[in-house]
Amino acid sequence: MTEVPVQRKKNHLWIWLVLLVVAILLIWWWVSETAEVEPDRTAEYAESGEYPAYPEAAPSATSGPATGDVGRTTIAAILDNPSRYIGREDITLQGAVPDVPTDRGFWIEDGGRQLFALIIDQPREVPKDINPDQRLEVRNGMLRGKDDVAQLPGEVIDQDTRAILDEQDVFLVVDESDIEILSRP
């Protein structure tokens, strides 16, 4: 057999390691320059007992007479003073579901008071499965009065749902994507 001379190439691994370290340092520098990092002042706040005041949320645009920011509320507050909430589109509340009488709506209850919630009928890939005895959080709900039934978004309302809406002074209109199921039975 003949011997074939093999020439060994030099290992340039150290060049790649140096380039990797330089790239990591450049990325670290860029992130530290662009990120606005707030120092952790938890210990300061705990010692002094004074926590910073957070600015109040700006009121949202409404179509109704209500003023100020409503945000999170209760069913009792809505039913006790509906004129404050009609037209609002930023209502957030939690409650239990005692009954689901139609495909388009369900009752939500909190503290023994009930409010009918109408789901905007818009196509979804996976519809929410709302059942009795679940606990829900509804965000960005729109409170409407019985005079607003004709202007509701979505498909035509079925007769059963329409009969329930006709009996209500106020009801909540909500998109399925704004409903979070907190607990199941």
mmCIF file with all atom_site columns, C-alpha atoms in Angstrom:
data_model
loop_
_atom_site.group_PDB
_atom_site.id
_atom_site.type_symbol
_atom_site.label_atom_id
_atom_site.label_alt_id
_atom_site.label_comp_id
_atom_site.label_asym_id
_atom_site.label_entity_id
_atom_site.label_seq_id
_atom_site.pdbx_PDB_ins_code
_atom_site.Cartn_x
_atom_site.Cartn_y
_atom_site.Cartn_z
_atom_site.occupancy
_atom_site.B_iso_or_equiv
_atom_site.pdbx_formal_charge
_atom_site.auth_seq_id
_atom_site.auth_comp_id
_atom_site.auth_asym_id
_atom_site.auth_atom_id
_atom_site.pdbx_PDB_model_num
ATOM 1   C CA . MET A 1 1   ? 0.000   0.000  0.000  1.00 0.00 ? 1   MET A CA 1
ATOM 2   C CA . THR A 1 2   ? 0.997   3.478  -0.725 1.00 0.00 ? 2   THR A CA 1
ATOM 3   C CA . GLU A 1 3   ? 1.073   6.108  1.820  1.00 0.00 ? 3   GLU A CA 1
ATOM 4   C CA . VAL A 1 4   ? -0.871  9.228  0.981  1.00 0.00 ? 4   VAL A CA 1
ATOM 5   C CA . PRO A 1 5   ? 0.400   12.359 2.658  1.00 0.00 ? 5   PRO A CA 1
ATOM 6   C CA . VAL A 1 6   ? -2.399  14.041 4.583  1.00 0.00 ? 6   VAL A CA 1
ATOM 7   C CA . GLN A 1 7   ? -2.028  17.631 5.488  1.00 0.00 ? 7   GLN A CA 1
ATOM 8   C CA . ARG A 1 8   ? -3.833  18.686 8.619  1.00 0.00 ? 8   ARG A CA 1
ATOM 9   C CA . LYS A 1 9   ? -5.727  21.982 8.559  1.00 0.00 ? 9   LYS A CA 1
ATOM 10  C CA . LYS A 1 10  ? -5.237  24.417 11.384 1.00 0.00 ? 10  LYS A CA 1
ATOM 11  C CA . ASN A 1 11  ? -8.046  24.668 13.896 1.00 0.00 ? 11  ASN A CA 1
ATOM 12  C CA . HIS A 1 12  ? -9.653  28.123 13.834 1.00 0.00 ? 12  HIS A CA 1
ATOM 13  C CA . LEU A 1 13  ? -12.082 27.459 16.688 1.00 0.00 ? 13  LEU A CA 1
ATOM 14  C CA . TRP A 1 14  ? -10.586 30.254 18.775 1.00 0.00 ? 14  TRP A CA 1
ATOM 15  C CA . ILE A 1 15  ? -11.610 32.832 16.125 1.00 0.00 ? 15  ILE A CA 1
ATOM 16  C CA . TRP A 1 16  ? -15.236 31.687 16.316 1.00 0.00 ? 16  TRP A CA 1
ATOM 17  C CA . LEU A 1 17  ? -15.172 31.854 20.120 1.00 0.00 ? 17  LEU A CA 1
ATOM 18  C CA . VAL A 1 18  ? -13.820 35.419 20.046 1.00 0.00 ? 18  VAL A CA 1
ATOM 19  C CA . LEU A 1 19  ? -16.517 36.451 17.536 1.00 0.00 ? 19  LEU A CA 1
ATOM 20  C CA . LEU A 1 20  ? -19.202 34.849 19.721 1.00 0.00 ? 20  LEU A CA 1
ATOM 21  C CA . VAL A 1 21  ? -17.999 36.724 22.820 1.00 0.00 ? 21  VAL A CA 1
ATOM 22  C CA . VAL A 1 22  ? -17.921 40.013 20.876 1.00 0.00 ? 22  VAL A CA 1
ATOM 23  C CA . ALA A 1 23  ? -21.460 39.400 19.567 1.00 0.00 ? 23  ALA A CA 1
ATOM 24  C CA . ILE A 1 24  ? -22.748 38.653 23.078 1.00 0.00 ? 24  ILE A CA 1
ATOM 25  C CA . LEU A 1 25  ? -21.122 41.819 24.425 1.00 0.00 ? 25  LEU A CA 1
ATOM 26  C CA . LEU A 1 26  ? -22.645 43.920 21.622 1.00 0.00 ? 26  LEU A CA 1
ATOM 27  C CA . ILE A 1 27  ? -26.111 42.491 22.243 1.00 0.00 ? 27  ILE A CA 1
ATOM 28  C CA . TRP A 1 28  ? -25.781 43.073 26.008 1.00 0.00 ? 28  TRP A CA 1
ATOM 29  C CA . TRP A 1 29  ? -24.668 46.677 25.424 1.00 0.00 ? 29  TRP A CA 1
ATOM 30  C CA . TRP A 1 30  ? -27.536 47.338 22.958 1.00 0.00 ? 30  TRP A CA 1
ATOM 31  C CA . VAL A 1 31  ? -30.162 45.909 25.326 1.00 0.00 ? 31  VAL A CA 1
ATOM 32  C CA . SER A 1 32  ? -28.832 47.874 28.297 1.00 0.00 ? 32  SER A CA 1
ATOM 33  C CA . GLU A 1 33  ? -28.835 51.112 26.282 1.00 0.00 ? 33  GLU A CA 1
ATOM 34  C CA . THR A 1 34  ? -32.359 50.718 24.886 1.00 0.00 ? 34  THR A CA 1
ATOM 35  C CA . ALA A 1 35  ? -34.132 49.322 27.951 1.00 0.00 ? 35  ALA A CA 1
ATOM 36  C CA . GLU A 1 36  ? -35.394 51.758 30.544 1.00 0.00 ? 36  GLU A CA 1
ATOM 37  C CA . VAL A 1 37  ? -34.877 49.818 33.724 1.00 0.00 ? 37  VAL A CA 1
ATOM 38  C CA . GLU A 1 38  ? -36.644 51.092 36.829 1.00 0.00 ? 38  GLU A CA 1
ATOM 39  C CA . PRO A 1 39  ? -34.716 50.233 39.987 1.00 0.00 ? 39  PRO A CA 1
ATOM 40  C CA . ASP A 1 40  ? -36.438 47.877 42.396 1.00 0.00 ? 40  ASP A CA 1
ATOM 41  C CA . ARG A 1 41  ? -37.580 50.041 45.280 1.00 0.00 ? 41  ARG A CA 1
ATOM 42  C CA . THR A 1 42  ? -39.577 47.445 47.157 1.00 0.00 ? 42  THR A CA 1
ATOM 43  C CA . ALA A 1 43  ? -37.307 47.662 50.216 1.00 0.00 ? 43  ALA A CA 1
ATOM 44  C CA . GLU A 1 44  ? -37.593 51.481 50.289 1.00 0.00 ? 44  GLU A CA 1
ATOM 45  C CA . TYR A 1 45  ? -41.386 51.306 50.123 1.00 0.00 ? 45  TYR A CA 1
ATOM 46  C CA . ALA A 1 46  ? -41.546 48.633 52.798 1.00 0.00 ? 46  ALA A CA 1
ATOM 47  C CA . GLU A 1 47  ? -39.396 50.709 55.190 1.00 0.00 ? 47  GLU A CA 1
ATOM 48  C CA . SER A 1 48  ? -41.219 53.993 54.685 1.00 0.00 ? 48  SER A CA 1
ATOM 49  C CA . GLY A 1 49  ? -44.710 52.502 54.387 1.00 0.00 ? 49  GLY A CA 1
ATOM 50  C CA . GLU A 1 50  ? -45.473 54.954 51.566 1.00 0.00 ? 50  GLU A CA 1
ATOM 51  C CA . TYR A 1 51  ? -46.186 53.621 48.136 1.00 0.00 ? 51  TYR A CA 1
ATOM 52  C CA . PRO A 1 52  ? -46.242 55.732 44.986 1.00 0.00 ? 52  PRO A CA 1
ATOM 53  C CA . ALA A 1 53  ? -49.580 57.018 43.764 1.00 0.00 ? 53  ALA A CA 1
ATOM 54  C CA . TYR A 1 54  ? -50.543 55.675 40.383 1.00 0.00 ? 54  TYR A CA 1
ATOM 55  C CA . PRO A 1 55  ? -52.231 58.032 37.945 1.00 0.00 ? 55  PRO A CA 1
ATOM 56  C CA . GLU A 1 56  ? -55.914 57.447 37.337 1.00 0.00 ? 56  GLU A CA 1
ATOM 57  C CA . ALA A 1 57  ? -56.949 55.985 34.013 1.00 0.00 ? 57  ALA A CA 1
ATOM 58  C CA . ALA A 1 58  ? -58.216 58.456 31.472 1.00 0.00 ? 58  ALA A CA 1
ATOM 59  C CA . PRO A 1 59  ? -61.949 58.295 30.833 1.00 0.00 ? 59  PRO A CA 1
ATOM 60  C CA . SER A 1 60  ? -62.948 56.500 27.674 1.00 0.00 ? 60  SER A CA 1
ATOM 61  C CA . ALA A 1 61  ? -65.171 57.929 24.992 1.00 0.00 ? 61  ALA A CA 1
ATOM 62  C CA . THR A 1 62  ? -68.819 57.068 25.565 1.00 0.00 ? 62  THR A CA 1
ATOM 63  C CA . SER A 1 63  ? -72.020 57.394 23.681 1.00 0.00 ? 63  SER A CA 1
ATOM 64  C CA . GLY A 1 64  ? -74.074 57.805 26.840 1.00 0.00 ? 64  GLY A CA 1
ATOM 65  C CA . PRO A 1 65  ? -74.431 60.387 29.562 1.00 0.00 ? 65  PRO A CA 1
ATOM 66  C CA . ALA A 1 66  ? -72.028 58.733 31.982 1.00 0.00 ? 66  ALA A CA 1
ATOM 67  C CA . THR A 1 67  ? -68.864 60.535 32.980 1.00 0.00 ? 67  THR A CA 1
ATOM 68  C CA . GLY A 1 68  ? -65.599 59.357 34.477 1.00 0.00 ? 68  GLY A CA 1
ATOM 69  C CA . ASP A 1 69  ? -63.994 55.971 34.259 1.00 0.00 ? 69  ASP A CA 1
ATOM 70  C CA . VAL A 1 70  ? -66.187 53.059 35.310 1.00 0.00 ? 70  VAL A CA 1
ATOM 71  C CA . GLY A 1 71  ? -63.980 50.015 34.678 1.00 0.00 ? 71  GLY A CA 1
ATOM 72  C CA . ARG A 1 72  ? -64.459 47.253 37.263 1.00 0.00 ? 72  ARG A CA 1
ATOM 73  C CA . THR A 1 73  ? -67.865 47.329 38.882 1.00 0.00 ? 73  THR A CA 1
ATOM 74  C CA . THR A 1 74  ? -70.550 45.099 40.364 1.00 0.00 ? 74  THR A CA 1
ATOM 75  C CA . ILE A 1 75  ? -73.947 44.027 39.128 1.00 0.00 ? 75  ILE A CA 1
ATOM 76  C CA . ALA A 1 76  ? -75.554 45.686 42.158 1.00 0.00 ? 76  ALA A CA 1
ATOM 77  C CA . ALA A 1 77  ? -73.953 49.034 41.276 1.00 0.00 ? 77  ALA A CA 1
ATOM 78  C CA . ILE A 1 78  ? -75.202 48.761 37.688 1.00 0.00 ? 78  ILE A CA 1
ATOM 79  C CA . LEU A 1 79  ? -78.754 47.819 38.672 1.00 0.00 ? 79  LEU A CA 1
ATOM 80  C CA . ASP A 1 80  ? -78.931 50.481 41.411 1.00 0.00 ? 80  ASP A CA 1
ATOM 81  C CA . ASN A 1 81  ? -77.909 53.303 39.049 1.00 0.00 ? 81  ASN A CA 1
ATOM 82  C CA . PRO A 1 82  ? -78.227 52.115 35.430 1.00 0.00 ? 82  PRO A CA 1
ATOM 83  C CA . SER A 1 83  ? -78.181 55.618 33.922 1.00 0.00 ? 83  SER A CA 1
ATOM 84  C CA . ARG A 1 84  ? -74.569 56.012 35.094 1.00 0.00 ? 84  ARG A CA 1
ATOM 85  C CA . TYR A 1 85  ? -73.521 52.957 33.110 1.00 0.00 ? 85  TYR A CA 1
ATOM 86  C CA . ILE A 1 86  ? -75.717 52.913 29.981 1.00 0.00 ? 86  ILE A CA 1
ATOM 87  C CA . GLY A 1 87  ? -73.565 53.617 26.960 1.00 0.00 ? 87  GLY A CA 1
ATOM 88  C CA . ARG A 1 88  ? -70.319 52.616 28.659 1.00 0.00 ? 88  ARG A CA 1
ATOM 89  C CA . GLU A 1 89  ? -68.108 50.201 26.768 1.00 0.00 ? 89  GLU A CA 1
ATOM 90  C CA . ASP A 1 90  ? -65.503 49.510 29.433 1.00 0.00 ? 90  ASP A CA 1
ATOM 91  C CA . ILE A 1 91  ? -67.434 47.600 32.073 1.00 0.00 ? 91  ILE A CA 1
ATOM 92  C CA . THR A 1 92  ? -65.608 44.759 33.804 1.00 0.00 ? 92  THR A CA 1
ATOM 93  C CA . LEU A 1 93  ? -67.358 42.510 36.299 1.00 0.00 ? 93  LEU A CA 1
ATOM 94  C CA . GLN A 1 94  ? -67.234 39.025 37.756 1.00 0.00 ? 94  GLN A CA 1
ATOM 95  C CA . GLY A 1 95  ? -70.018 36.668 38.665 1.00 0.00 ? 95  GLY A CA 1
ATOM 96  C CA . ALA A 1 96  ? -71.479 33.194 38.585 1.00 0.00 ? 96  ALA A CA 1
ATOM 97  C CA . VAL A 1 97  ? -73.612 31.835 35.752 1.00 0.00 ? 97  VAL A CA 1
ATOM 98  C CA . PRO A 1 98  ? -76.931 30.565 37.149 1.00 0.00 ? 98  PRO A CA 1
ATOM 99  C CA . ASP A 1 99  ? -78.548 29.908 33.754 1.00 0.00 ? 99  ASP A CA 1
ATOM 100 C CA . VAL A 1 100 ? -77.813 29.905 30.012 1.00 0.00 ? 100 VAL A CA 1
ATOM 101 C CA . PRO A 1 101 ? -81.284 30.257 28.432 1.00 0.00 ? 101 PRO A CA 1
ATOM 102 C CA . THR A 1 102 ? -80.166 30.818 24.806 1.00 0.00 ? 102 THR A CA 1
ATOM 103 C CA . ASP A 1 103 ? -77.160 30.393 22.527 1.00 0.00 ? 103 ASP A CA 1
ATOM 104 C CA . ARG A 1 104 ? -76.695 34.166 22.426 1.00 0.00 ? 104 ARG A CA 1
ATOM 105 C CA . GLY A 1 105 ? -77.046 34.989 26.111 1.00 0.00 ? 105 GLY A CA 1
ATOM 106 C CA . PHE A 1 106 ? -76.587 34.003 29.717 1.00 0.00 ? 106 PHE A CA 1
ATOM 107 C CA . TRP A 1 107 ? -77.405 35.330 33.164 1.00 0.00 ? 107 TRP A CA 1
ATOM 108 C CA . ILE A 1 108 ? -74.529 36.507 35.343 1.00 0.00 ? 108 ILE A CA 1
ATOM 109 C CA . GLU A 1 109 ? -75.120 36.802 39.080 1.00 0.00 ? 109 GLU A CA 1
ATOM 110 C CA . ASP A 1 110 ? -73.240 38.498 41.891 1.00 0.00 ? 110 ASP A CA 1
ATOM 111 C CA . GLY A 1 111 ? -74.513 39.096 45.408 1.00 0.00 ? 111 GLY A CA 1
ATOM 112 C CA . GLY A 1 112 ? -77.972 37.761 44.579 1.00 0.00 ? 112 GLY A CA 1
ATOM 113 C CA . ARG A 1 113 ? -78.480 40.253 41.719 1.00 0.00 ? 113 ARG A CA 1
ATOM 114 C CA . GLN A 1 114 ? -78.661 39.112 38.092 1.00 0.00 ? 114 GLN A CA 1
ATOM 115 C CA . LEU A 1 115 ? -77.852 40.806 34.805 1.00 0.00 ? 115 LEU A CA 1
ATOM 116 C CA . PHE A 1 116 ? -78.469 39.349 31.356 1.00 0.00 ? 116 PHE A CA 1
ATOM 117 C CA . ALA A 1 117 ? -75.386 39.244 29.120 1.00 0.00 ? 117 ALA A CA 1
ATOM 118 C CA . LEU A 1 118 ? -75.827 39.119 25.344 1.00 0.00 ? 118 LEU A CA 1
ATOM 119 C CA . ILE A 1 119 ? -72.955 37.682 23.321 1.00 0.00 ? 119 ILE A CA 1
ATOM 120 C CA . ILE A 1 120 ? -72.137 39.490 20.081 1.00 0.00 ? 120 ILE A CA 1
ATOM 121 C CA . ASP A 1 121 ? -72.703 36.889 17.382 1.00 0.00 ? 121 ASP A CA 1
ATOM 122 C CA . GLN A 1 122 ? -69.490 36.989 15.416 1.00 0.00 ? 122 GLN A CA 1
ATOM 123 C CA . PRO A 1 123 ? -67.884 33.883 13.911 1.00 0.00 ? 123 PRO A CA 1
ATOM 124 C CA . ARG A 1 124 ? -65.162 32.318 16.062 1.00 0.00 ? 124 ARG A CA 1
ATOM 125 C CA . GLU A 1 125 ? -62.965 29.360 15.407 1.00 0.00 ? 125 GLU A CA 1
ATOM 126 C CA . VAL A 1 126 ? -63.589 27.909 18.860 1.00 0.00 ? 126 VAL A CA 1
ATOM 127 C CA . PRO A 1 127 ? -66.658 29.344 20.634 1.00 0.00 ? 127 PRO A CA 1
ATOM 128 C CA . LYS A 1 128 ? -66.610 29.661 24.432 1.00 0.00 ? 128 LYS A CA 1
ATOM 129 C CA . ASP A 1 129 ? -68.532 26.951 26.218 1.00 0.00 ? 129 ASP A CA 1
ATOM 130 C CA . ILE A 1 130 ? -70.462 28.869 28.885 1.00 0.00 ? 130 ILE A CA 1
ATOM 131 C CA . ASN A 1 131 ? -72.437 26.653 31.248 1.00 0.00 ? 131 ASN A CA 1
ATOM 132 C CA . PRO A 1 132 ? -74.360 27.059 34.515 1.00 0.00 ? 132 PRO A CA 1
ATOM 133 C CA . ASP A 1 133 ? -72.309 27.122 37.746 1.00 0.00 ? 133 ASP A CA 1
ATOM 134 C CA . GLN A 1 134 ? -69.223 28.583 36.072 1.00 0.00 ? 134 GLN A CA 1
ATOM 135 C CA . ARG A 1 135 ? -67.593 31.724 37.417 1.00 0.00 ? 135 ARG A CA 1
ATOM 136 C CA . LEU A 1 136 ? -66.750 34.320 34.742 1.00 0.00 ? 136 LEU A CA 1
ATOM 137 C CA . GLU A 1 137 ? -65.020 37.630 34.309 1.00 0.00 ? 137 GLU A CA 1
ATOM 138 C CA . VAL A 1 138 ? -66.483 39.861 31.611 1.00 0.00 ? 138 VAL A CA 1
ATOM 139 C CA . ARG A 1 139 ? -64.251 42.665 30.300 1.00 0.00 ? 139 ARG A CA 1
ATOM 140 C CA . ASN A 1 140 ? -65.102 45.561 27.988 1.00 0.00 ? 140 ASN A CA 1
ATOM 141 C CA . GLY A 1 141 ? -68.808 44.944 28.396 1.00 0.00 ? 141 GLY A CA 1
ATOM 142 C CA . MET A 1 142 ? -71.213 47.460 26.855 1.00 0.00 ? 142 MET A CA 1
ATOM 143 C CA . LEU A 1 143 ? -74.272 48.283 28.954 1.00 0.00 ? 143 LEU A CA 1
ATOM 144 C CA . ARG A 1 144 ? -77.355 48.920 26.845 1.00 0.00 ? 144 ARG A CA 1
ATOM 145 C CA . GLY A 1 145 ? -80.978 49.771 27.555 1.00 0.00 ? 145 GLY A CA 1
ATOM 146 C CA . LYS A 1 146 ? -84.075 48.170 26.037 1.00 0.00 ? 146 LYS A CA 1
ATOM 147 C CA . ASP A 1 147 ? -84.233 50.975 23.420 1.00 0.00 ? 147 ASP A CA 1
ATOM 148 C CA . ASP A 1 148 ? -80.852 49.847 22.024 1.00 0.00 ? 148 ASP A CA 1
ATOM 149 C CA . VAL A 1 149 ? -81.920 46.350 20.919 1.00 0.00 ? 149 VAL A CA 1
ATOM 150 C CA . ALA A 1 150 ? -82.378 47.385 17.266 1.00 0.00 ? 150 ALA A CA 1
ATOM 151 C CA . GLN A 1 151 ? -78.811 48.765 17.011 1.00 0.00 ? 151 GLN A CA 1
ATOM 152 C CA . LEU A 1 152 ? -77.010 45.726 18.432 1.00 0.00 ? 152 LEU A CA 1
ATOM 153 C CA . PRO A 1 153 ? -74.002 44.399 16.483 1.00 0.00 ? 153 PRO A CA 1
ATOM 154 C CA . GLY A 1 154 ? -73.921 40.871 15.101 1.00 0.00 ? 154 GLY A CA 1
ATOM 155 C CA . GLU A 1 155 ? -76.525 38.637 13.549 1.00 0.00 ? 155 GLU A CA 1
ATOM 156 C CA . VAL A 1 156 ? -80.290 38.907 13.979 1.00 0.00 ? 156 VAL A CA 1
ATOM 157 C CA . ILE A 1 157 ? -81.389 37.988 17.500 1.00 0.00 ? 157 ILE A CA 1
ATOM 158 C CA . ASP A 1 158 ? -83.515 34.842 17.857 1.00 0.00 ? 158 ASP A CA 1
ATOM 159 C CA . GLN A 1 159 ? -87.025 35.006 19.356 1.00 0.00 ? 159 GLN A CA 1
ATOM 160 C CA . ASP A 1 160 ? -86.099 33.505 22.745 1.00 0.00 ? 160 ASP A CA 1
ATOM 161 C CA . THR A 1 161 ? -83.260 35.965 23.276 1.00 0.00 ? 161 THR A CA 1
ATOM 162 C CA . ARG A 1 162 ? -85.410 38.849 22.046 1.00 0.00 ? 162 ARG A CA 1
ATOM 163 C CA . ALA A 1 163 ? -88.141 37.938 24.567 1.00 0.00 ? 163 ALA A CA 1
ATOM 164 C CA . ILE A 1 164 ? -85.608 38.046 27.415 1.00 0.00 ? 164 ILE A CA 1
ATOM 165 C CA . LEU A 1 165 ? -84.169 41.386 26.221 1.00 0.00 ? 165 LEU A CA 1
ATOM 166 C CA . ASP A 1 166 ? -87.658 42.916 26.003 1.00 0.00 ? 166 ASP A CA 1
ATOM 167 C CA . GLU A 1 167 ? -88.147 42.193 29.724 1.00 0.00 ? 167 GLU A CA 1
ATOM 168 C CA . GLN A 1 168 ? -84.866 43.883 30.763 1.00 0.00 ? 168 GLN A CA 1
ATOM 169 C CA . ASP A 1 169 ? -84.337 47.562 31.537 1.00 0.00 ? 169 ASP A CA 1
ATOM 170 C CA . VAL A 1 170 ? -80.588 47.103 30.973 1.00 0.00 ? 170 VAL A CA 1
ATOM 171 C CA . PHE A 1 171 ? -78.403 44.299 29.679 1.00 0.00 ? 171 PHE A CA 1
ATOM 172 C CA . LEU A 1 172 ? -74.722 43.741 28.985 1.00 0.00 ? 172 LEU A CA 1
ATOM 173 C CA . VAL A 1 173 ? -73.391 43.227 25.453 1.00 0.00 ? 173 VAL A CA 1
ATOM 174 C CA . VAL A 1 174 ? -70.063 41.423 25.323 1.00 0.00 ? 174 VAL A CA 1
ATOM 175 C CA . ASP A 1 175 ? -67.759 39.873 22.737 1.00 0.00 ? 175 ASP A CA 1
ATOM 176 C CA . GLU A 1 176 ? -66.860 36.231 23.393 1.00 0.00 ? 176 GLU A CA 1
ATOM 177 C CA . SER A 1 177 ? -63.164 37.097 23.366 1.00 0.00 ? 177 SER A CA 1
ATOM 178 C CA . ASP A 1 178 ? -63.759 39.360 26.404 1.00 0.00 ? 178 ASP A CA 1
ATOM 179 C CA . ILE A 1 179 ? -65.184 36.543 28.532 1.00 0.00 ? 179 ILE A CA 1
ATOM 180 C CA . GLU A 1 180 ? -62.798 34.620 30.764 1.00 0.00 ? 180 GLU A CA 1
ATOM 181 C CA . ILE A 1 181 ? -63.947 31.452 32.480 1.00 0.00 ? 181 ILE A CA 1
ATOM 182 C CA . LEU A 1 182 ? -62.478 31.648 35.992 1.00 0.00 ? 182 LEU A CA 1
ATOM 183 C CA . SER A 1 183 ? -63.799 28.330 37.296 1.00 0.00 ? 183 SER A CA 1
ATOM 184 C CA . ARG A 1 184 ? -65.822 25.406 36.060 1.00 0.00 ? 184 ARG A CA 1
ATOM 185 C CA . PRO A 1 185 ? -68.314 23.297 38.056 1.00 0.00 ? 185 PRO A CA 1
#
